[in-house]
PDB file of C-alpha atoms in Angstrom:
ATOM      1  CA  UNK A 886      20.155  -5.061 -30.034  1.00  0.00           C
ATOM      2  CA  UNK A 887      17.317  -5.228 -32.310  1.00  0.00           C
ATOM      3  CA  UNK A 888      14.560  -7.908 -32.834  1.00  0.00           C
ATOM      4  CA  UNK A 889      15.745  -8.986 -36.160  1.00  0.00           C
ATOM      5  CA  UNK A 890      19.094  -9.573 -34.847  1.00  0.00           C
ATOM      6  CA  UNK A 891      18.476 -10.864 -31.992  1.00  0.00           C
ATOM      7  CA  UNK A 892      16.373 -14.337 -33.265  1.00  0.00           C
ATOM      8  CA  UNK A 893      19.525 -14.393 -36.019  1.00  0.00           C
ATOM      9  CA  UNK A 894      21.714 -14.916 -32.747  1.00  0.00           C
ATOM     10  CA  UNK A 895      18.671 -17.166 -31.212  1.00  0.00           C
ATOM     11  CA  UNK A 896      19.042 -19.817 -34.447  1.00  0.00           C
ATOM     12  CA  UNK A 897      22.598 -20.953 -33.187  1.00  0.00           C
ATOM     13  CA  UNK A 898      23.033 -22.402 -36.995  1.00  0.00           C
ATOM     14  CA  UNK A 899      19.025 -24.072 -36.424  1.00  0.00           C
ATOM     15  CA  UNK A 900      16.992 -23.378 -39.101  1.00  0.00           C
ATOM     16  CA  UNK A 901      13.776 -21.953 -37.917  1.00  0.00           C
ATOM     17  CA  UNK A 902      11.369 -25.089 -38.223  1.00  0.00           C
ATOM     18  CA  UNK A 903      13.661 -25.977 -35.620  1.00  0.00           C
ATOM     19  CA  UNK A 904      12.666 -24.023 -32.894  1.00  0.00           C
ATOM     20  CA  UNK A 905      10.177 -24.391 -30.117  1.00  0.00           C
ATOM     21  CA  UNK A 906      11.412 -21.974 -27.734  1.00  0.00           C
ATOM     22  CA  UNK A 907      12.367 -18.207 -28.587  1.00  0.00           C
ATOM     23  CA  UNK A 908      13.071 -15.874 -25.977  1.00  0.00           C
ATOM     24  CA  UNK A 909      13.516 -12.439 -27.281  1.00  0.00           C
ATOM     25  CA  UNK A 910      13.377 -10.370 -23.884  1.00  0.00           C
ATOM     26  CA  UNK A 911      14.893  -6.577 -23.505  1.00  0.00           C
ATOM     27  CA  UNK A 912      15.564  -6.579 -27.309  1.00  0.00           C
ATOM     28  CA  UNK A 913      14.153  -3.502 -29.242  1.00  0.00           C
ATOM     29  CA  UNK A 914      11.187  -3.840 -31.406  1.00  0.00           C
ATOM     30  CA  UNK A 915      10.278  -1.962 -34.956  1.00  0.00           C
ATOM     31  CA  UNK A 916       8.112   1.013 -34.193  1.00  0.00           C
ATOM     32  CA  UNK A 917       6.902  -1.230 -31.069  1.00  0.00           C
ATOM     33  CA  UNK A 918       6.285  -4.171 -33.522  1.00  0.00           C
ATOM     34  CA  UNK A 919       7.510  -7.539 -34.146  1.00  0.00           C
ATOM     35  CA  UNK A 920       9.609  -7.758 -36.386  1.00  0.00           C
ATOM     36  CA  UNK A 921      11.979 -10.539 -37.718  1.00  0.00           C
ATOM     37  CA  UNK A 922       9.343 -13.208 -36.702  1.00  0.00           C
ATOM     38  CA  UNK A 923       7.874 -15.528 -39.811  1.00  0.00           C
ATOM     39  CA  UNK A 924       5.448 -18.109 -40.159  1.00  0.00           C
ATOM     40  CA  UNK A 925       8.572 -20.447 -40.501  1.00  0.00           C
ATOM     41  CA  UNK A 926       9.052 -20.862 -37.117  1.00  0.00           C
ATOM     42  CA  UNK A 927       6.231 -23.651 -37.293  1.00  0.00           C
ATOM     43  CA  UNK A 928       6.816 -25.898 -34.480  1.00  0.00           C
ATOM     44  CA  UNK A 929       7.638 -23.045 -32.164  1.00  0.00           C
ATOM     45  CA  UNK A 930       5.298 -23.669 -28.642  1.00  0.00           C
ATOM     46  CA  UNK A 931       6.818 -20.605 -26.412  1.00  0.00           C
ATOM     47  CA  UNK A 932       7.541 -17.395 -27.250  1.00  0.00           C
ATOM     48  CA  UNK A 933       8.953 -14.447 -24.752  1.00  0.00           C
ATOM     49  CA  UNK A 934       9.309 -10.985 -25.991  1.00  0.00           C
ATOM     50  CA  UNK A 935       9.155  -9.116 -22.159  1.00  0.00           C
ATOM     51  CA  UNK A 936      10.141  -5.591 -22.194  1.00  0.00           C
ATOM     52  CA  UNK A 937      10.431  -4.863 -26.195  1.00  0.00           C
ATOM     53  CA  UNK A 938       8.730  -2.093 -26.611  1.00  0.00           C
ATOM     54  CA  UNK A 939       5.772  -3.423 -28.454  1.00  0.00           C
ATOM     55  CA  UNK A 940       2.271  -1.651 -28.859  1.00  0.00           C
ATOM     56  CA  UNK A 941       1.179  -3.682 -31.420  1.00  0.00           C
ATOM     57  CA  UNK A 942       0.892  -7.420 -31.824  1.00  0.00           C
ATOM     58  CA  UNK A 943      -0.523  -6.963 -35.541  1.00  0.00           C
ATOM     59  CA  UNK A 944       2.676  -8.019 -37.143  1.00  0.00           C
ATOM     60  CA  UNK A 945       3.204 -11.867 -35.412  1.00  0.00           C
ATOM     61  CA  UNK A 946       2.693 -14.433 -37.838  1.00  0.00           C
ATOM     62  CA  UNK A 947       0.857 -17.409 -38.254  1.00  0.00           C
ATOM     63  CA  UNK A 948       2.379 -20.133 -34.847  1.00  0.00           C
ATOM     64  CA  UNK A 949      -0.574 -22.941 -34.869  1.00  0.00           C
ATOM     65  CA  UNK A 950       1.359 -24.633 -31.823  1.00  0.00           C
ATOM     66  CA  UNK A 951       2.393 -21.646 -29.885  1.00  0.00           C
ATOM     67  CA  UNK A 952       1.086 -22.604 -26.504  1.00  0.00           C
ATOM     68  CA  UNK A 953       2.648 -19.582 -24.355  1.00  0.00           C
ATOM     69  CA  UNK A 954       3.114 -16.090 -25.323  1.00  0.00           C
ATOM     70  CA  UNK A 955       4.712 -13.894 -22.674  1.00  0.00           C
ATOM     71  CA  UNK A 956       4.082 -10.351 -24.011  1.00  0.00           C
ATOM     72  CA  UNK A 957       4.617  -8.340 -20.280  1.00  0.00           C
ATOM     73  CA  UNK A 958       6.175  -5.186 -19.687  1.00  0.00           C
ATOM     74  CA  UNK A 959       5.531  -3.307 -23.346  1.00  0.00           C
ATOM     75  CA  UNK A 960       2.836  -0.858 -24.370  1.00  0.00           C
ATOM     76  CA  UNK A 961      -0.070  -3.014 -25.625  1.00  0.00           C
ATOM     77  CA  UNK A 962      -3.314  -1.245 -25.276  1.00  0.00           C
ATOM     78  CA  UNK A 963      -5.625  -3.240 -27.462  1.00  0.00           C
ATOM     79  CA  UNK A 964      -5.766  -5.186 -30.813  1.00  0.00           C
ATOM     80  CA  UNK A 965      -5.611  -8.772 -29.233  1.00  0.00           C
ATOM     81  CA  UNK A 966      -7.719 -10.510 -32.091  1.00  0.00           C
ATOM     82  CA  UNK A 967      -5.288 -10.950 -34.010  1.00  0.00           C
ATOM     83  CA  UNK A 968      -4.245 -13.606 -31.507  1.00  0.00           C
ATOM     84  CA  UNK A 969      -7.017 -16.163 -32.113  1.00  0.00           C
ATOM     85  CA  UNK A 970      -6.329 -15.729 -35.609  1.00  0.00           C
ATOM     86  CA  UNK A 971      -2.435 -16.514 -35.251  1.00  0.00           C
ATOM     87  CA  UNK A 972      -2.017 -18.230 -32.276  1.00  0.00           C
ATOM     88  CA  UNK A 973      -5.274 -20.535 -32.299  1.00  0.00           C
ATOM     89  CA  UNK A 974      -4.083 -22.785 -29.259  1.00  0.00           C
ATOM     90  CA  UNK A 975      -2.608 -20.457 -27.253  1.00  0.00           C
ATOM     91  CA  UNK A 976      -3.505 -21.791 -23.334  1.00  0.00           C
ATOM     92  CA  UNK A 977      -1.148 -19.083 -21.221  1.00  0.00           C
ATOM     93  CA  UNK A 978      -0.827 -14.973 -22.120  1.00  0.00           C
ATOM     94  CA  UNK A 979       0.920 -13.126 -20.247  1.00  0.00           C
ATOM     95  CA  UNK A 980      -0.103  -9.045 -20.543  1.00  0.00           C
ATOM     96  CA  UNK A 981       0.625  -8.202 -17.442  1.00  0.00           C
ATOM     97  CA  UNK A 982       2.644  -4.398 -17.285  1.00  0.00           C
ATOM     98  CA  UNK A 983       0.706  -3.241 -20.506  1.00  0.00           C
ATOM     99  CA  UNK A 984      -1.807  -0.767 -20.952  1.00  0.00           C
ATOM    100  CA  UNK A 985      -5.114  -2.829 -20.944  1.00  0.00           C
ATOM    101  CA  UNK A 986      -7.346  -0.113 -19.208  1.00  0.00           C
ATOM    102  CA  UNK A 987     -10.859  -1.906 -19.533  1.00  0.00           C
ATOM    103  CA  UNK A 988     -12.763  -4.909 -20.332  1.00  0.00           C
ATOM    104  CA  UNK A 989     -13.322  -4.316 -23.437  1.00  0.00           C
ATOM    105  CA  UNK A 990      -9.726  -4.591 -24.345  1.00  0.00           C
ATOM    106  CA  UNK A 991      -9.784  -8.733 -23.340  1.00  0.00           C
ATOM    107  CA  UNK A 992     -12.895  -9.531 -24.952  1.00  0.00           C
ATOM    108  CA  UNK A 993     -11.282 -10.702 -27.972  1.00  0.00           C
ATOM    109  CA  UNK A 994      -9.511 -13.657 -25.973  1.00  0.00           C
ATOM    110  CA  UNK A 995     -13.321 -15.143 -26.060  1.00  0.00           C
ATOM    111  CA  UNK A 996     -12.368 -16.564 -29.446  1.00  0.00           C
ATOM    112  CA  UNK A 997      -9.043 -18.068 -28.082  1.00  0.00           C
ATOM    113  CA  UNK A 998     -11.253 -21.391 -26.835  1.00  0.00           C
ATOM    114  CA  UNK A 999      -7.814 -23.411 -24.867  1.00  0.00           C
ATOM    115  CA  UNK A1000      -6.855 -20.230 -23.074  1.00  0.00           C
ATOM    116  CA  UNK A1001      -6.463 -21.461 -19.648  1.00  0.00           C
ATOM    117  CA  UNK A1002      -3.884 -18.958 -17.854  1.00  0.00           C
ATOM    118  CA  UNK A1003      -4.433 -15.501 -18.270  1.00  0.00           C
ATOM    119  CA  UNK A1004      -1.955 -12.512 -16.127  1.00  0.00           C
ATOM    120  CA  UNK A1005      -3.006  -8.835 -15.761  1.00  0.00           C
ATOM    121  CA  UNK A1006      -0.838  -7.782 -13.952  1.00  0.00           C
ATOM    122  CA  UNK A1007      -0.259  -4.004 -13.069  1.00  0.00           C
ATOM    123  CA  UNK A1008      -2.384  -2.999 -15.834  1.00  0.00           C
ATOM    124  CA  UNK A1009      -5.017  -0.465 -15.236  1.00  0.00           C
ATOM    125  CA  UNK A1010      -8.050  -3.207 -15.773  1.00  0.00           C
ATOM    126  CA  UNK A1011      -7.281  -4.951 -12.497  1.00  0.00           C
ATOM    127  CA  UNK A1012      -8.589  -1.807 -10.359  1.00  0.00           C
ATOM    128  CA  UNK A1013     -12.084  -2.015 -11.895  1.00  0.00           C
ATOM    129  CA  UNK A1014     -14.955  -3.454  -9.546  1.00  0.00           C
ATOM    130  CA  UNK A1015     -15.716  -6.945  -9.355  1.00  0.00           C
ATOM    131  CA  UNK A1016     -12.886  -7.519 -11.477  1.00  0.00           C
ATOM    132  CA  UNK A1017     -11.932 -11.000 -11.341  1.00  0.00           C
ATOM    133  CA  UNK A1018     -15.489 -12.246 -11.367  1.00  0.00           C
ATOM    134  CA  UNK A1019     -16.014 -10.011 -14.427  1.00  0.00           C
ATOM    135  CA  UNK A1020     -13.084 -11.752 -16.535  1.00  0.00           C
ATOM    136  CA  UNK A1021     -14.532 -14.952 -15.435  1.00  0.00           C
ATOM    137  CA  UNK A1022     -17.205 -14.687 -16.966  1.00  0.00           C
ATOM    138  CA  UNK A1023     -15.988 -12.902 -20.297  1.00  0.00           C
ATOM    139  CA  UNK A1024     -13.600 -15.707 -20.215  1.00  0.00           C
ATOM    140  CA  UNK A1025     -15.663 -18.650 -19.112  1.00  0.00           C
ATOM    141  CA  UNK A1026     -12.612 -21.204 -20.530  1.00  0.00           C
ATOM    142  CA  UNK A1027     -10.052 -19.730 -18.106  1.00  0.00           C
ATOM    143  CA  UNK A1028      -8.585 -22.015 -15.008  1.00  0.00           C
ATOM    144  CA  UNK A1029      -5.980 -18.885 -13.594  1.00  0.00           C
ATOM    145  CA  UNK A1030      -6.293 -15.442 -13.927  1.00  0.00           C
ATOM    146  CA  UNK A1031      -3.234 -13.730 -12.114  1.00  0.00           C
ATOM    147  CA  UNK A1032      -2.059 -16.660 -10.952  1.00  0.00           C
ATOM    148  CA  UNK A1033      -5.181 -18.136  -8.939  1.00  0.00           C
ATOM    149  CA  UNK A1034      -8.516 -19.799 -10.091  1.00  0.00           C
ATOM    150  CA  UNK A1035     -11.843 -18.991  -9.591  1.00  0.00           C
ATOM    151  CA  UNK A1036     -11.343 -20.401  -5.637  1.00  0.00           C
ATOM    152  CA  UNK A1037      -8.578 -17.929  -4.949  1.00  0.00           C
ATOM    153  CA  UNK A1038      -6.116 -21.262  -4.966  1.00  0.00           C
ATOM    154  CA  UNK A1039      -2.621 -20.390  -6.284  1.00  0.00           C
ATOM    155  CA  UNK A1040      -1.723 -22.015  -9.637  1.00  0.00           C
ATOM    156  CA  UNK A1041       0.967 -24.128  -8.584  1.00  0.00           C
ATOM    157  CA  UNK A1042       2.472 -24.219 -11.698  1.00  0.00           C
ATOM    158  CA  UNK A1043       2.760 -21.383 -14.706  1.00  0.00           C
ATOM    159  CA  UNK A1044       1.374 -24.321 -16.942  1.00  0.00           C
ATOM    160  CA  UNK A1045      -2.130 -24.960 -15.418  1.00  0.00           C
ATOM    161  CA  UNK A1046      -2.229 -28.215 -17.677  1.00  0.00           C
ATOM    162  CA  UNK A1047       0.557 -29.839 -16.257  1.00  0.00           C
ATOM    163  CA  UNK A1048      -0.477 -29.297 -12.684  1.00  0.00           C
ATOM    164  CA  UNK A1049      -3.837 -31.227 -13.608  1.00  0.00           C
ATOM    165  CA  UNK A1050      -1.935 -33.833 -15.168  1.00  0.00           C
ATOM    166  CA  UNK A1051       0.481 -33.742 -12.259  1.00  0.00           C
ATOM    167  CA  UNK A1052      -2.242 -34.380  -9.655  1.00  0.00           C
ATOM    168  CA  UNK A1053      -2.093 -38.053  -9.617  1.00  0.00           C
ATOM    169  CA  UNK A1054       1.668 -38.184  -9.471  1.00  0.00           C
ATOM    170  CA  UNK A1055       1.315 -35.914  -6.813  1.00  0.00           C
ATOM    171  CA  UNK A1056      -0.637 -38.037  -4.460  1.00  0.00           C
ATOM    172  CA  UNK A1057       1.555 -41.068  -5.148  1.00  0.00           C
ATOM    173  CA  UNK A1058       4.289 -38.713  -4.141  1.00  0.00           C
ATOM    174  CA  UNK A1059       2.692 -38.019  -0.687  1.00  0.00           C
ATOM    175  CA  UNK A1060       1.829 -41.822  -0.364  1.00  0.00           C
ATOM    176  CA  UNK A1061       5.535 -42.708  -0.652  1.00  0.00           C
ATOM    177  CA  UNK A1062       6.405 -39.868   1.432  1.00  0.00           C
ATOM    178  CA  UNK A1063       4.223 -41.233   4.219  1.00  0.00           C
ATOM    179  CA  UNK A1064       5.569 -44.612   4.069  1.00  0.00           C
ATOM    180  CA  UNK A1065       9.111 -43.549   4.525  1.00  0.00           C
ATOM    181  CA  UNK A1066       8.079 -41.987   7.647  1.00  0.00           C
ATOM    182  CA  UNK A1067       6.959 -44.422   8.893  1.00  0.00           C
ATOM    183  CA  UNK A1068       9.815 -46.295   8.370  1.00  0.00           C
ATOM    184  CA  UNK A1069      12.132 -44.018   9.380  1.00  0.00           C
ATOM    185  CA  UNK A1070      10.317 -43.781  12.796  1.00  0.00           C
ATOM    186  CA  UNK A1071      10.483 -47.595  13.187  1.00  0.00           C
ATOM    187  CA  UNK A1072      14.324 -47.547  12.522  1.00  0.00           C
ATOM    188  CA  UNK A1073      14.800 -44.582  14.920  1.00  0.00           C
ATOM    189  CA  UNK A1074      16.720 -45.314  18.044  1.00  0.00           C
ATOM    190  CA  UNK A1075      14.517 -44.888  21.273  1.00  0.00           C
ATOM    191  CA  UNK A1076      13.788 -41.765  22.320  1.00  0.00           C
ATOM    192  CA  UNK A1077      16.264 -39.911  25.244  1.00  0.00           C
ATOM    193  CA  UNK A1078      13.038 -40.501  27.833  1.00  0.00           C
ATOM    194  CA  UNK A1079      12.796 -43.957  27.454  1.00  0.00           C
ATOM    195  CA  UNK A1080      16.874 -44.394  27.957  1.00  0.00           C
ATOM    196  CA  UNK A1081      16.986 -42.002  30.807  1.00  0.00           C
ATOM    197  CA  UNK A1082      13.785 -44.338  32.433  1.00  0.00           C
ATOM    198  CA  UNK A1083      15.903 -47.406  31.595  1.00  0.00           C
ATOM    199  CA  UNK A1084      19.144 -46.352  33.007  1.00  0.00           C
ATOM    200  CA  UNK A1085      17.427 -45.301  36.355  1.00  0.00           C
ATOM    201  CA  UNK A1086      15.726 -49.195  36.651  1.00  0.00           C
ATOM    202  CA  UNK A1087      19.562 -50.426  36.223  1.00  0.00           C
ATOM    203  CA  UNK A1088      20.889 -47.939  38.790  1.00  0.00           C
ATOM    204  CA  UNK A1089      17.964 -48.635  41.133  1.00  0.00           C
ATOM    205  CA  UNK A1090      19.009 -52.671  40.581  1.00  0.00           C
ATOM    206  CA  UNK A1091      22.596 -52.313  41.402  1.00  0.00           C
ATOM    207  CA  UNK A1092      21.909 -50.037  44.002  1.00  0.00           C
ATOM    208  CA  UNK A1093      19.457 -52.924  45.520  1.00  0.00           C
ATOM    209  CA  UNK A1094      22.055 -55.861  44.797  1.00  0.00           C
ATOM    210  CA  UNK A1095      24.939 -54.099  46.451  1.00  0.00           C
ATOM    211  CA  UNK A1096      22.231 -53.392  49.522  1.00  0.00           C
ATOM    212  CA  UNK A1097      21.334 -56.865  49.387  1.00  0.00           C
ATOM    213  CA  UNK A1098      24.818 -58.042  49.139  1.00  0.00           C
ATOM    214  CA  UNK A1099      26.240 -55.798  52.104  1.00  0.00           C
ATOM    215  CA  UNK A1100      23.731 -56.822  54.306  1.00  0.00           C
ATOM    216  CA  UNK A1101      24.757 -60.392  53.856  1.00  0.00           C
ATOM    217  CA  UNK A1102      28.086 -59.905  54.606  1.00  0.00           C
ATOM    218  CA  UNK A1103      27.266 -58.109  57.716  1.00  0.00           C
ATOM    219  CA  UNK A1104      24.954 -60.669  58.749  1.00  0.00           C
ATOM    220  CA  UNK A1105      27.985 -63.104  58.350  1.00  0.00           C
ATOM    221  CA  UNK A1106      30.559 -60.617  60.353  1.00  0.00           C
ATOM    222  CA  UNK A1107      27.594 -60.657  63.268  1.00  0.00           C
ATOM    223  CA  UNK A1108      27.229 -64.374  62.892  1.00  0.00           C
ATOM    224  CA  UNK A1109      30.712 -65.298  63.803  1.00  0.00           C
ATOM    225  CA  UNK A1110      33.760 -63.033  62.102  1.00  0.00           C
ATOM    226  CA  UNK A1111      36.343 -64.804  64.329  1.00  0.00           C
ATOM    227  CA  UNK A1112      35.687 -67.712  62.578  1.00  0.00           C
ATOM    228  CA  UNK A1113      35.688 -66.501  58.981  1.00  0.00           C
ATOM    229  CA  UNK A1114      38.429 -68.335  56.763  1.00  0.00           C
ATOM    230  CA  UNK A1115      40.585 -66.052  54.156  1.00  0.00           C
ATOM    231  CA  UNK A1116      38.889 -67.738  51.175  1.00  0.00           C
ATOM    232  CA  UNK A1117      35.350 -66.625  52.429  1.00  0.00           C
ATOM    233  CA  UNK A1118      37.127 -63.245  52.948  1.00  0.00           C
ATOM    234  CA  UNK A1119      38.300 -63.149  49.202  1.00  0.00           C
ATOM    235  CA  UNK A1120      34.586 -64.548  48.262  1.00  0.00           C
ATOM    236  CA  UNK A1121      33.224 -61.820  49.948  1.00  0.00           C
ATOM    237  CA  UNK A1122      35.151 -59.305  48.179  1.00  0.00           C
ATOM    238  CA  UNK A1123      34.702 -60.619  44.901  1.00  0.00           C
ATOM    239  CA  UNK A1124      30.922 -60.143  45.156  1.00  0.00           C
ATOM    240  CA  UNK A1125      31.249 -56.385  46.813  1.00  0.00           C
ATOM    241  CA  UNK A1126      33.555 -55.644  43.818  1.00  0.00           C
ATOM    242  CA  UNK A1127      36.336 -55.473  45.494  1.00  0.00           C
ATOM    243  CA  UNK A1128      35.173 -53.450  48.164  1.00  0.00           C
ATOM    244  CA  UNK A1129      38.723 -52.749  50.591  1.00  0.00           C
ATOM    245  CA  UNK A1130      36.901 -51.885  53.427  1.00  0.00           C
ATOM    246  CA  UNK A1131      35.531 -55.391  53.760  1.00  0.00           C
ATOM    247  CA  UNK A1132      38.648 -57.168  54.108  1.00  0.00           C
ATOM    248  CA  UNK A1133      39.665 -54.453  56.826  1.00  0.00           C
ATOM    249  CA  UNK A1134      36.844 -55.321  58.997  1.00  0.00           C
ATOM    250  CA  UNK A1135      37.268 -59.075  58.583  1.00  0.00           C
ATOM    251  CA  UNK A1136      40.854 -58.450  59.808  1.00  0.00           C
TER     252      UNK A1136
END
């Protein structure tokens, strides 16, 4: 399917003014430009044309609120001022698959000024020395290039500016995660130790109070067991739990 066609089937009956997202991915470009794409689209904030074919971006129009422009997986080799023109608060680009072979080739982004998130990947530009610290400093307003800042620390997020924003909520996050740990260990039931240590002190206590019981009714037996009645008998068996052998030796 072709470009042109493609955002026709995009619209869904929306007239383009409409339209802040516009993903045009695996479609076929004009000549490995954009085509179909107008200056209408005014409110549009993301555009994705992966894997089009495109060697050119000469032919995108004026997008004053396009934010993100995924352009990975084409031809592009160059020709990138176009973009501060067009796009003049772009913060993420995404060139990564395309044919940017030096520095020289990125220098343009200087003039993009909110550019925070810029991706490289697999194109030839990322095997050149000291790379990273090199598009640092061509691009001193950058936060992530390739997914990582200046640190090495992974962007959390594809939009750099929402993870900043996000940092706050973050650490209230944690805070209530903490708490509910805590609660959760008060609630717990007591650990299998401390019911294993508890069950032993009650066996070691019955074990003792039948002891101390059976000693008393031998003591009684040696006192006098001719003279034992048949109530002290059934008394005696009560408090053994019922203990048979009792009653046979009273007998």
């Amino acid at each position: 399917m072709d470009m042109k066609k493609r955002i026709h089937l995009e619209l869904r009956n929306r007239t383009p003014s409409d339209v802040k997202e516009l993903v045009l991915d695996n479609c076929r470009s004009n000549e490995g430009k954009i085509e179909g794409l107008t200056d209408e689209f005014e409110e549009l904030e993301f555009l994705s044309t992966i894997n089009v074919g495109l060697t050119s971006v000469s032919n995108l129009p004026k997008l004053n609120k396009l934010k993100k422009l995924e352009l990975s997986d084409n031809r592009i080799s160059g020709g990138l001022e176009v973009l501060a023109e067009k796009c003049p608060n772009l913060t993420h680009l995404n060139l990564s698959g395309n044919k940017m072979k030096d520095l020289s080739t990125i220098e343009p982004l200087k003039k993009l000024e909110t550019l925070k998130s810029l991706d490289l990947f697999n194109c030839e530009v990322t095997n050149l020395n000291d790379y990273r610290d090199n598009v640092f400093k061509l691009l001193p307003q950058l936060t992530y290039l390739d997914g990582y800042d200046k640190d090495d620390k992974e962007a959390p997020d594809s939009d750099a500016e929402a993870y900043v924003e996000g940092l706050d909520d973050d650490d209230d996050s944690d805070e209530v995660d903490e708490e509910e740990e805590e609660d959760e260990d008060e609630d717990a039931p007591p650990r299998k130790e401390d019911d294993d240590d508890e069950e032993e002190e009650e066996e070691e206590d019955l074990s003792g109070e039948v002891h101390l019981n059976h000693c008393t009714v031998t003591s009684l037996f040696e006192y006098d067991p001719g003279h034992m009645t048949r109530e002290i008998l059934i008394c005696i068996c009560l408090l053994l739990g019922g203990r048979g052998g009792v009653g046979r030796q009273g007998e």
